[in-house]
Each structure stands twice: as C-alpha cells, then as structure tokens.
PDB file of C-alpha atoms in Angstrom:
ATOM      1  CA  UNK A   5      14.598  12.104   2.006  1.00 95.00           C
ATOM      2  CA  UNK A   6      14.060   8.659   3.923  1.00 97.00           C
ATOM      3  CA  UNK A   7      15.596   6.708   0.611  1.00 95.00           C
ATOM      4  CA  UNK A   8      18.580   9.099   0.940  1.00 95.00           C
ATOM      5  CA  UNK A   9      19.436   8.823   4.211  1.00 97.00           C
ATOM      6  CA  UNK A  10      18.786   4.736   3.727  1.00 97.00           C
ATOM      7  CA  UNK A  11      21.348   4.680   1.695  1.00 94.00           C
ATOM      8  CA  UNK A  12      23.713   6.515   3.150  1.00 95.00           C
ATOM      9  CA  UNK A  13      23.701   3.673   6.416  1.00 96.00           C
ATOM     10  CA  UNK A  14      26.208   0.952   5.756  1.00 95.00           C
ATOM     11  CA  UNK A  15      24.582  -2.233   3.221  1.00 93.00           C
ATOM     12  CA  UNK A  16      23.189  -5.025   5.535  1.00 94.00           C
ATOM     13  CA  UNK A  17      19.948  -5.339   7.477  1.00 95.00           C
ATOM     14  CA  UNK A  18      21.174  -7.469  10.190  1.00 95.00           C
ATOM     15  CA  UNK A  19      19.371  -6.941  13.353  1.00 96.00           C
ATOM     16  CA  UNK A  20      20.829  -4.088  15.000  1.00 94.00           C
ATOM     17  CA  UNK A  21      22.136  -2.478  11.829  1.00 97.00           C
ATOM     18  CA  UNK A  22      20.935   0.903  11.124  1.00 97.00           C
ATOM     19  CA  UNK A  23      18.940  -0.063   7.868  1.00 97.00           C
ATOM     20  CA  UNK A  24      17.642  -2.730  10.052  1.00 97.00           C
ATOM     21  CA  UNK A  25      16.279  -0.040  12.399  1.00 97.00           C
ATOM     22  CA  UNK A  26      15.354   2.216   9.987  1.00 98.00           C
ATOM     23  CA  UNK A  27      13.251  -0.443   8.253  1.00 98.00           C
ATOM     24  CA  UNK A  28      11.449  -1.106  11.308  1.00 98.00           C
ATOM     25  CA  UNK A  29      10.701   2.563  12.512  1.00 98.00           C
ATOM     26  CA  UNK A  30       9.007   3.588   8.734  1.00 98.00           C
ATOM     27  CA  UNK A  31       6.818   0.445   8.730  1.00 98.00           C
ATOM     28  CA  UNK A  32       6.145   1.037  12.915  1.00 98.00           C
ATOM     29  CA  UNK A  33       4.871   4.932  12.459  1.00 98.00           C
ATOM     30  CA  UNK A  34       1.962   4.112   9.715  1.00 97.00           C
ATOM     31  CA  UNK A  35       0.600   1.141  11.679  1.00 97.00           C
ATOM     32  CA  UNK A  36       0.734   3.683  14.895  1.00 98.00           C
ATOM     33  CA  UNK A  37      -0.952   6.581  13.303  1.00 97.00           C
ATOM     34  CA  UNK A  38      -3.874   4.206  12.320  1.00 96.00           C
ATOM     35  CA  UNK A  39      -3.841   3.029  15.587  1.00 96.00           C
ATOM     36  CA  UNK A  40      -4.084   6.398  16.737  1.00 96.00           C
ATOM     37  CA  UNK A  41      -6.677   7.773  14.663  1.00 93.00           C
ATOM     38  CA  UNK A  42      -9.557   4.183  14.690  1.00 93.00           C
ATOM     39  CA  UNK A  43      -8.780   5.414  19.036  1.00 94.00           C
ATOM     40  CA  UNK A  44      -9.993   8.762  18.083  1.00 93.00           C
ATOM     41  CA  UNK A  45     -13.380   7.790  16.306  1.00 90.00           C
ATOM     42  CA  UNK A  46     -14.126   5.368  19.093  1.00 93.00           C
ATOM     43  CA  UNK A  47     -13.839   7.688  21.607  1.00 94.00           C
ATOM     44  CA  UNK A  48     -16.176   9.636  20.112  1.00 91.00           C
ATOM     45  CA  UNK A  49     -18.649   7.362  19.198  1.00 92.00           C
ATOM     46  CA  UNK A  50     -17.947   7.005  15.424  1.00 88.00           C
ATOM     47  CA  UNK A  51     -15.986   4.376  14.547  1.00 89.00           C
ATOM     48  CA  UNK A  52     -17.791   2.064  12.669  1.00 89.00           C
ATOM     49  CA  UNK A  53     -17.106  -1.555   9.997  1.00 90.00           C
ATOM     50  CA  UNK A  54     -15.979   1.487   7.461  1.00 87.00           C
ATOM     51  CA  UNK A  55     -13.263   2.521   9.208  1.00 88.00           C
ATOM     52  CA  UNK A  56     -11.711  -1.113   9.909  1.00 92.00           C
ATOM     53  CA  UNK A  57      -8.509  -1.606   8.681  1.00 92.00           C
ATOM     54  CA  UNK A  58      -9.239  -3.750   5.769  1.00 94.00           C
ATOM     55  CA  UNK A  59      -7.645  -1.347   3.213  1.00 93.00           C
ATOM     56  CA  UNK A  60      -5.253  -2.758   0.714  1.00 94.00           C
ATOM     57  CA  UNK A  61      -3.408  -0.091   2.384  1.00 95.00           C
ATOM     58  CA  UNK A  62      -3.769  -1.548   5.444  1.00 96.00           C
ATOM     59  CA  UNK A  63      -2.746  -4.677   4.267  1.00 97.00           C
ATOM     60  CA  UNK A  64       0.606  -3.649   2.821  1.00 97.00           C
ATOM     61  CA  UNK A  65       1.447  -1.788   6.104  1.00 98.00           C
ATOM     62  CA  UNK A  66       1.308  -5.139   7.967  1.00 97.00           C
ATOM     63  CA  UNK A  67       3.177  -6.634   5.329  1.00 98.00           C
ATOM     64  CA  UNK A  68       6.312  -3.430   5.803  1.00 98.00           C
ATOM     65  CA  UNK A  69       6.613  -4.468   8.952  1.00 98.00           C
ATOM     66  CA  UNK A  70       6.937  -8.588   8.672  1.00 98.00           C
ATOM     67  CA  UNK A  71       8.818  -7.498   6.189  1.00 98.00           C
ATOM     68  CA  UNK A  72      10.880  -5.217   8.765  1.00 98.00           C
ATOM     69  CA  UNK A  73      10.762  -8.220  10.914  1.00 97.00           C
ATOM     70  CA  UNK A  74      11.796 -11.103   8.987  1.00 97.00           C
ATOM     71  CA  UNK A  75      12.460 -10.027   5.174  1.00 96.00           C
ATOM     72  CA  UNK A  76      11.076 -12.254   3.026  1.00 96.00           C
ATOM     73  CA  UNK A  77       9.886 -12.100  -1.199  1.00 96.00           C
ATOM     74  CA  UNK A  78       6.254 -12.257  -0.629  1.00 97.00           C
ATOM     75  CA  UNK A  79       5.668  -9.508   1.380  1.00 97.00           C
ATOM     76  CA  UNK A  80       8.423  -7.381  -0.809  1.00 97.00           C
ATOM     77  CA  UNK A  81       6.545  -8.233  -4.092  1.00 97.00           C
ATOM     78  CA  UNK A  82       2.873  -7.308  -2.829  1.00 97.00           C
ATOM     79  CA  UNK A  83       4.824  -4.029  -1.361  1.00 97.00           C
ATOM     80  CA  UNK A  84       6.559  -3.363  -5.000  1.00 96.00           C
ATOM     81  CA  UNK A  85       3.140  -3.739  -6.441  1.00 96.00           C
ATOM     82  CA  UNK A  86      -0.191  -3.194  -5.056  1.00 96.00           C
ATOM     83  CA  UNK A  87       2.008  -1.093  -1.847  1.00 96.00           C
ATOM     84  CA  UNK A  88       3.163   1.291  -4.512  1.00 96.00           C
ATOM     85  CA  UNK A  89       0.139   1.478  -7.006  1.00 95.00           C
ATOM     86  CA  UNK A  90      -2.351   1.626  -4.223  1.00 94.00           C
ATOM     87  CA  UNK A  91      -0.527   3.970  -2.096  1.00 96.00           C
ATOM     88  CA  UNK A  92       0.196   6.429  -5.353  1.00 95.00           C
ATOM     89  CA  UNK A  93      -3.480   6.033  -6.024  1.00 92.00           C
ATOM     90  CA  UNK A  94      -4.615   7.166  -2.539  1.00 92.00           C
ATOM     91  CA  UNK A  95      -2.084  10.406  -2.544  1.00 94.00           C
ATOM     92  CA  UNK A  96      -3.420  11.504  -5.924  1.00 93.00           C
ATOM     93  CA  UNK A  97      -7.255  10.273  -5.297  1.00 90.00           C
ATOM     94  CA  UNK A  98      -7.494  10.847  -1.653  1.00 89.00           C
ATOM     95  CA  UNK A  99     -11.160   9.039  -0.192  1.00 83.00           C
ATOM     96  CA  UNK A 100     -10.329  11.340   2.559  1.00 84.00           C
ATOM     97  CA  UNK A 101     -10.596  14.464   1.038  1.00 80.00           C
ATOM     98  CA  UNK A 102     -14.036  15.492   2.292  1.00 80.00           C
ATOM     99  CA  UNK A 103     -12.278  15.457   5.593  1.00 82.00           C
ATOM    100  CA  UNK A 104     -11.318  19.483   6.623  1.00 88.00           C
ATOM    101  CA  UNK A 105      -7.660  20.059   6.006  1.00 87.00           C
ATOM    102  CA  UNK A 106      -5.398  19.225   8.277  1.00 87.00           C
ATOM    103  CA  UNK A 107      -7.434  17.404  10.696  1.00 90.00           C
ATOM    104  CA  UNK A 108      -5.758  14.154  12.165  1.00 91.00           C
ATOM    105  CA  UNK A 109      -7.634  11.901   9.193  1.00 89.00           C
ATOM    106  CA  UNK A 110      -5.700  13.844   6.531  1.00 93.00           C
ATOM    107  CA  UNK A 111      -2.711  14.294   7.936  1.00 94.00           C
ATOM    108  CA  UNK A 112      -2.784  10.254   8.685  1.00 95.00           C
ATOM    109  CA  UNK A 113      -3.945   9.488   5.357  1.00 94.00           C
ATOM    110  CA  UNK A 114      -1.606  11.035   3.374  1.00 96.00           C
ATOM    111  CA  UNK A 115       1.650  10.347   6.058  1.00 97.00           C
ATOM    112  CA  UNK A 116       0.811   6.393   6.081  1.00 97.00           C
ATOM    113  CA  UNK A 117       0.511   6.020   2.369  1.00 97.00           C
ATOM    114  CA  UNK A 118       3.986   8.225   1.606  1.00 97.00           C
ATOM    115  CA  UNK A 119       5.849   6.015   3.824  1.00 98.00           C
ATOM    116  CA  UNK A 120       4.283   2.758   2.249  1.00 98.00           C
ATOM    117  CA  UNK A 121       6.041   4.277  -0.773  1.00 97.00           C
ATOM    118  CA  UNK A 122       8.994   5.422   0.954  1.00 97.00           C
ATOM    119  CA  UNK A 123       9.675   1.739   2.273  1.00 98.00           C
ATOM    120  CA  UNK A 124       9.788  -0.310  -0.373  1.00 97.00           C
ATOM    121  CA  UNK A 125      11.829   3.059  -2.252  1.00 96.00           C
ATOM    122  CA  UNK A 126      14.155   2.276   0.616  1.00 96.00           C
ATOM    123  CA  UNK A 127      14.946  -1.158  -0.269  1.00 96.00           C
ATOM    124  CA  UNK A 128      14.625  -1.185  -3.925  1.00 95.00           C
ATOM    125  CA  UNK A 129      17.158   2.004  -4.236  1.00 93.00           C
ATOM    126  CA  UNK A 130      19.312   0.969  -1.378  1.00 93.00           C
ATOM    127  CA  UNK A 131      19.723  -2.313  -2.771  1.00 92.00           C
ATOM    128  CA  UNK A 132      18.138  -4.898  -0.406  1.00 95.00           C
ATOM    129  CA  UNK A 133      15.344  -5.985  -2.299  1.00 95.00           C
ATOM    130  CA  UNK A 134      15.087  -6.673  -6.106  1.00 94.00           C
ATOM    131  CA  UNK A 135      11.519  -7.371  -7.224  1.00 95.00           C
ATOM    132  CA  UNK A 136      11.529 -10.190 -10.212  1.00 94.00           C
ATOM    133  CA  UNK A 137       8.493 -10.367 -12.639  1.00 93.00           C
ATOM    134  CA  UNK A 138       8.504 -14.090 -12.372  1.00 94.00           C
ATOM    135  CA  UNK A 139       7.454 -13.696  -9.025  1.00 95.00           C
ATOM    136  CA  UNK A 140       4.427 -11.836  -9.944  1.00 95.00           C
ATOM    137  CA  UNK A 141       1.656 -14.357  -8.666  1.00 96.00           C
ATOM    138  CA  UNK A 142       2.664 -13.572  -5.436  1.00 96.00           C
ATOM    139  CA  UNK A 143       0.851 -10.304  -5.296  1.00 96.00           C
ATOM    140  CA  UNK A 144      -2.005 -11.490  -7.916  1.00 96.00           C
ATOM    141  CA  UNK A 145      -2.968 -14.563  -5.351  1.00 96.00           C
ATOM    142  CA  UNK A 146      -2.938 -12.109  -2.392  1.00 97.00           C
ATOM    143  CA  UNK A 147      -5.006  -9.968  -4.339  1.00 95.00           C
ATOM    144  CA  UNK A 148      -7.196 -12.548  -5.553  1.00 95.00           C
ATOM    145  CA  UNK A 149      -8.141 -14.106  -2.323  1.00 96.00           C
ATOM    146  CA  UNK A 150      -8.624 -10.429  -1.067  1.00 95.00           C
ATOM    147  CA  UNK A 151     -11.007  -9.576  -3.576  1.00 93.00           C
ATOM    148  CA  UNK A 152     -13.182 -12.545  -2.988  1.00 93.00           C
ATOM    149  CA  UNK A 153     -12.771 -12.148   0.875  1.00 94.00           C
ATOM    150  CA  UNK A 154     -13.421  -8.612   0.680  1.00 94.00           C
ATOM    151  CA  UNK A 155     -16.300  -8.651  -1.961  1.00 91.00           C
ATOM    152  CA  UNK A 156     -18.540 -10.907   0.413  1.00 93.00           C
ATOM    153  CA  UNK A 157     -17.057  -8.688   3.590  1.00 94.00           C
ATOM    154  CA  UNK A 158     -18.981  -5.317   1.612  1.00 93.00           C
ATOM    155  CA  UNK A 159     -22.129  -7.227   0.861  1.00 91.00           C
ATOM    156  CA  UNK A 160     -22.502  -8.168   4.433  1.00 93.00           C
ATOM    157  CA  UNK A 161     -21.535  -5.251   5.738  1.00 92.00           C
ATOM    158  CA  UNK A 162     -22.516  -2.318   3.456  1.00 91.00           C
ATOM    159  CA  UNK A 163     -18.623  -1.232   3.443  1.00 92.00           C
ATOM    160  CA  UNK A 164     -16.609  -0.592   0.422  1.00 91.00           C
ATOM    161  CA  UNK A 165     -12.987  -1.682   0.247  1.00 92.00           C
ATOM    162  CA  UNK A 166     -10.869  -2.168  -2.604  1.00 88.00           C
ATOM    163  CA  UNK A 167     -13.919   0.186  -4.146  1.00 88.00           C
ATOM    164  CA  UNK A 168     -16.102  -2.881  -5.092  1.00 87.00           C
ATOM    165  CA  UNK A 169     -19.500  -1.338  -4.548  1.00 88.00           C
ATOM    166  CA  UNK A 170     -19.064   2.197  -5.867  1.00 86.00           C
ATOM    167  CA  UNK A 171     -16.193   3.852  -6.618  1.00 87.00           C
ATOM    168  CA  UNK A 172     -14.712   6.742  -5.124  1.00 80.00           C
ATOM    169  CA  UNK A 173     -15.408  10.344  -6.112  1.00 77.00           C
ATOM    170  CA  UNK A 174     -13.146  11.881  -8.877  1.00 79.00           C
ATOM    171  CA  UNK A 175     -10.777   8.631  -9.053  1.00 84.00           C
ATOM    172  CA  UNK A 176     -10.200   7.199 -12.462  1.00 85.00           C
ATOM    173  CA  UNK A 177     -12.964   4.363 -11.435  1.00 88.00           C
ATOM    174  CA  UNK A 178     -15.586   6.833 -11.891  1.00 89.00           C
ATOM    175  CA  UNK A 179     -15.042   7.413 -15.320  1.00 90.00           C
ATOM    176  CA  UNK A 180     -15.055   3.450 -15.922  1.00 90.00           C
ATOM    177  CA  UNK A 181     -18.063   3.162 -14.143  1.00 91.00           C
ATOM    178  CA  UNK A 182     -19.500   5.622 -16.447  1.00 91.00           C
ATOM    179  CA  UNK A 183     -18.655   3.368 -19.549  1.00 91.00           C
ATOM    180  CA  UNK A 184     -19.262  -0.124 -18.199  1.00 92.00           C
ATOM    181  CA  UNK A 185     -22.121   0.463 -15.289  1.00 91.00           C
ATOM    182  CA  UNK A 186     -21.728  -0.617 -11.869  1.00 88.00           C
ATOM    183  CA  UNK A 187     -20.352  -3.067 -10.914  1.00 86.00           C
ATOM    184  CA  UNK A 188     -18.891  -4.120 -14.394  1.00 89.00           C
ATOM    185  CA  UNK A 189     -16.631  -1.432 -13.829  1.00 92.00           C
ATOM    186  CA  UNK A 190     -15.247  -3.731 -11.551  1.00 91.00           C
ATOM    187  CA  UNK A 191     -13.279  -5.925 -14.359  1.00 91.00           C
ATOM    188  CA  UNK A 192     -11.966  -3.040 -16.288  1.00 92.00           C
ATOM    189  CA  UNK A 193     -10.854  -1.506 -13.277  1.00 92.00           C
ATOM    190  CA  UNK A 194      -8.717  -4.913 -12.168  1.00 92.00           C
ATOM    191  CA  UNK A 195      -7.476  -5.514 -15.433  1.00 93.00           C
ATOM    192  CA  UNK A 196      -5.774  -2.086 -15.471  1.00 92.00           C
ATOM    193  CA  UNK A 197      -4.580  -3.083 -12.506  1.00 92.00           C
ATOM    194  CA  UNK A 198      -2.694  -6.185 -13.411  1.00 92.00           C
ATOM    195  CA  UNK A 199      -1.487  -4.275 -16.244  1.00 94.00           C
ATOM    196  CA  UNK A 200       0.169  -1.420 -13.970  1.00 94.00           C
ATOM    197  CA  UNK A 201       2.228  -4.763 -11.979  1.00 94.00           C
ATOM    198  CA  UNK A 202       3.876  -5.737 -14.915  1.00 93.00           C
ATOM    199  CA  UNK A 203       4.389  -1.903 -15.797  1.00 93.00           C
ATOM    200  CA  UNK A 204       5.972  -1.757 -12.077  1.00 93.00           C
ATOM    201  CA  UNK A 205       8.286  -4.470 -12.595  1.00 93.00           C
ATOM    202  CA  UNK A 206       9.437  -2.789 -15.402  1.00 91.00           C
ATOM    203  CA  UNK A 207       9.857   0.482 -13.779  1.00 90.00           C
ATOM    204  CA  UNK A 208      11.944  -1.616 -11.243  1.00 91.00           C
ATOM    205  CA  UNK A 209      14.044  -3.143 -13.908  1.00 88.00           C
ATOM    206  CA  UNK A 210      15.153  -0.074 -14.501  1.00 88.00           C
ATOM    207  CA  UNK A 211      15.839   1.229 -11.080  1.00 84.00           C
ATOM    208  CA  UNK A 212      18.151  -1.739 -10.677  1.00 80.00           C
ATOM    209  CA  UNK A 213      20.054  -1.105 -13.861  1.00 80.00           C
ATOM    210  CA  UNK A 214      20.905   1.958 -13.003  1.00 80.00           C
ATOM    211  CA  UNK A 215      21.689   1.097  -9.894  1.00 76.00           C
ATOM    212  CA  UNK A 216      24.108  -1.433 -10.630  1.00 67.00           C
ATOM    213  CA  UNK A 217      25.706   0.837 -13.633  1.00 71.00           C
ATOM    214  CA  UNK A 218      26.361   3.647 -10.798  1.00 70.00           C
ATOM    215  CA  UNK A 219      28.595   0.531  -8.735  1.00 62.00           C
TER     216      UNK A 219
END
C-alpha cells in the first residue's frame, strides 16, 4: 500500500515534495516505535544491554532516515541488501515470538521491520533509487566492520546480535548449527548471506526492467 501510494506522488524528492515527506515519515515511525518500546522496559525495570539497539535492524532504520535526509548510495545499498534480507528474515523468524500476541514488543517488531521493507520498495519501484551490483562492497564493508564490532560487543556483554553466539529458535541458523557446531555455524550462515546480496541485486535488476518497459 505505502509503494502504491509512493508512486502515485509526482517523481522528485526535493525537500518539500510529497515523496520527500513521505520518505521521511516511513523511516521517522520505526525509529519512534523503538524509542517507544526501550521507554517501556526502562520504566519497568527491564531494559537491559539485550535490548540496545544494535540490531542490523536497527542499523538500517538509521540508515532510512539519512537516507530520508540526505539520499545518498551507501545507505540505499545496505537498505537494498541486508535492510531487505534482514528485515524478511525477522517477519518470517520473529526472535520476538515468545512475546504474548499483540503486546507492544510484537506489534513493534513486526511494524518496524515491514516498513524497513516498505522503504526501500518505495524507492526502488517508484524509481528514485536503482541499486547496482558493482556497488556491492558497500553493504559487505558495513557488514564486515559490524560483525567484528559486534562479535567482541557479545563476548563482553553476554548479548547476541547478528546471532553470533547462538542462534535463534526455529530460524534456518539452527539447522546449520546442527551440521557445523557452534559457532562454525557462523561461516555457513554469512556465506549464505553474501550469496542472498548478489541474489537481491538480481531481483532488483529485474524490478527496474520492468519498470522501465512499463514507461
């Protein structure tokens, strides 16, 4: 529905423009409801080094909105790859699930990962943004410095982000762990990964094809 109405605004993201506005509303309401809900579990006293926003997730929201801000290839080529894959991942494999339904954690998980989707859907099918495979070690050196960073970050602080200590229940990782033990799942699991970015770029290749055969 967002990508729809997207396109039906005028081309141009010109501050002030409606796409412009639209942009920066979809990458304002995930960063809010995160906001909302780390509030939440402070308030009552269970917020802890878990719960920071470290998430690749949380990483590709920040980048939707500098991207909303100031558009720029980097943060539209980690968005057209690790935003989508991760984000797809986390609807279908949900690390929230164990919360009850439709408590404030659930309903934030899965609204902030659709629109991390729905944003870069936006500018792919509306024509702003055209991800190129050449540029793909943009989003391999973010994730490469994040998986470093973050690996030391779990050690120190028993957490788990990006899944590097364990992986999470009934996800695809588990049945990798299974086969190549913990944490040599770890390679596996990343290789797969790269593999699904040049997948992407294909997928986007696509998109834009038919896109421009529909002009």
């Amino acid at each position: 529905a967002l990508v729809c109405v997207y396109r039906r605004f005028a081309p141009g993201t010109g501050w002030g423009t409606p796409r412009r506005t639209m942009m920066l509303v979809v990458a304002c309401v995930p960063l809010a409801l995160l906001l909302s809900q780390d509030c939440i579990m402070i308030k009552a006293g269970v917020f802890s080094a878990n719960w920071w926003p470290l998430h690749t997730c949380n990483f590709c929201e920040l980048f939707a909105l500098l991207y909303a801000l100031r558009p720029n290839d980097f943060s539209g080529e980690v968005l057209s790859t690790l935003g989508v894959v991760g984000a797809i991942c986390a609807l279908l494999f949900p690390s929230w699930a164990y919360c009850p339904p439709w408590t404030w954690p659930v309903v934030c998980g899965f609204t902030e990962h659709a629109l991390i989707v729905a944003f870069i859907a936006m500018l792919v099918f509306g024509g702003d943004f055209k991800p190129v495979r050449a540029h793909i070690g943009k989003p391999l050196a973010f994730l490469a410095v994040y998986l470093v960073v973050m690996y030391a970050f779990n050690q120190a602080f028993d957490t788990n982000f990006l899944f590097l200590n364990y992986p999470t229940a009934g996800s695809p990782l588990v049945g990798l762990a299974d086969l190549f033990g913990n944490p040599g799942y770890i390679v596996p699991s990343l290789a797969l990964l790269v593999a699904v970015f040049f997948g992407m770029y294909g997928v986007w290749g696509i998109v834009g094809k038919r896109l421009r055969a529909k002009r």
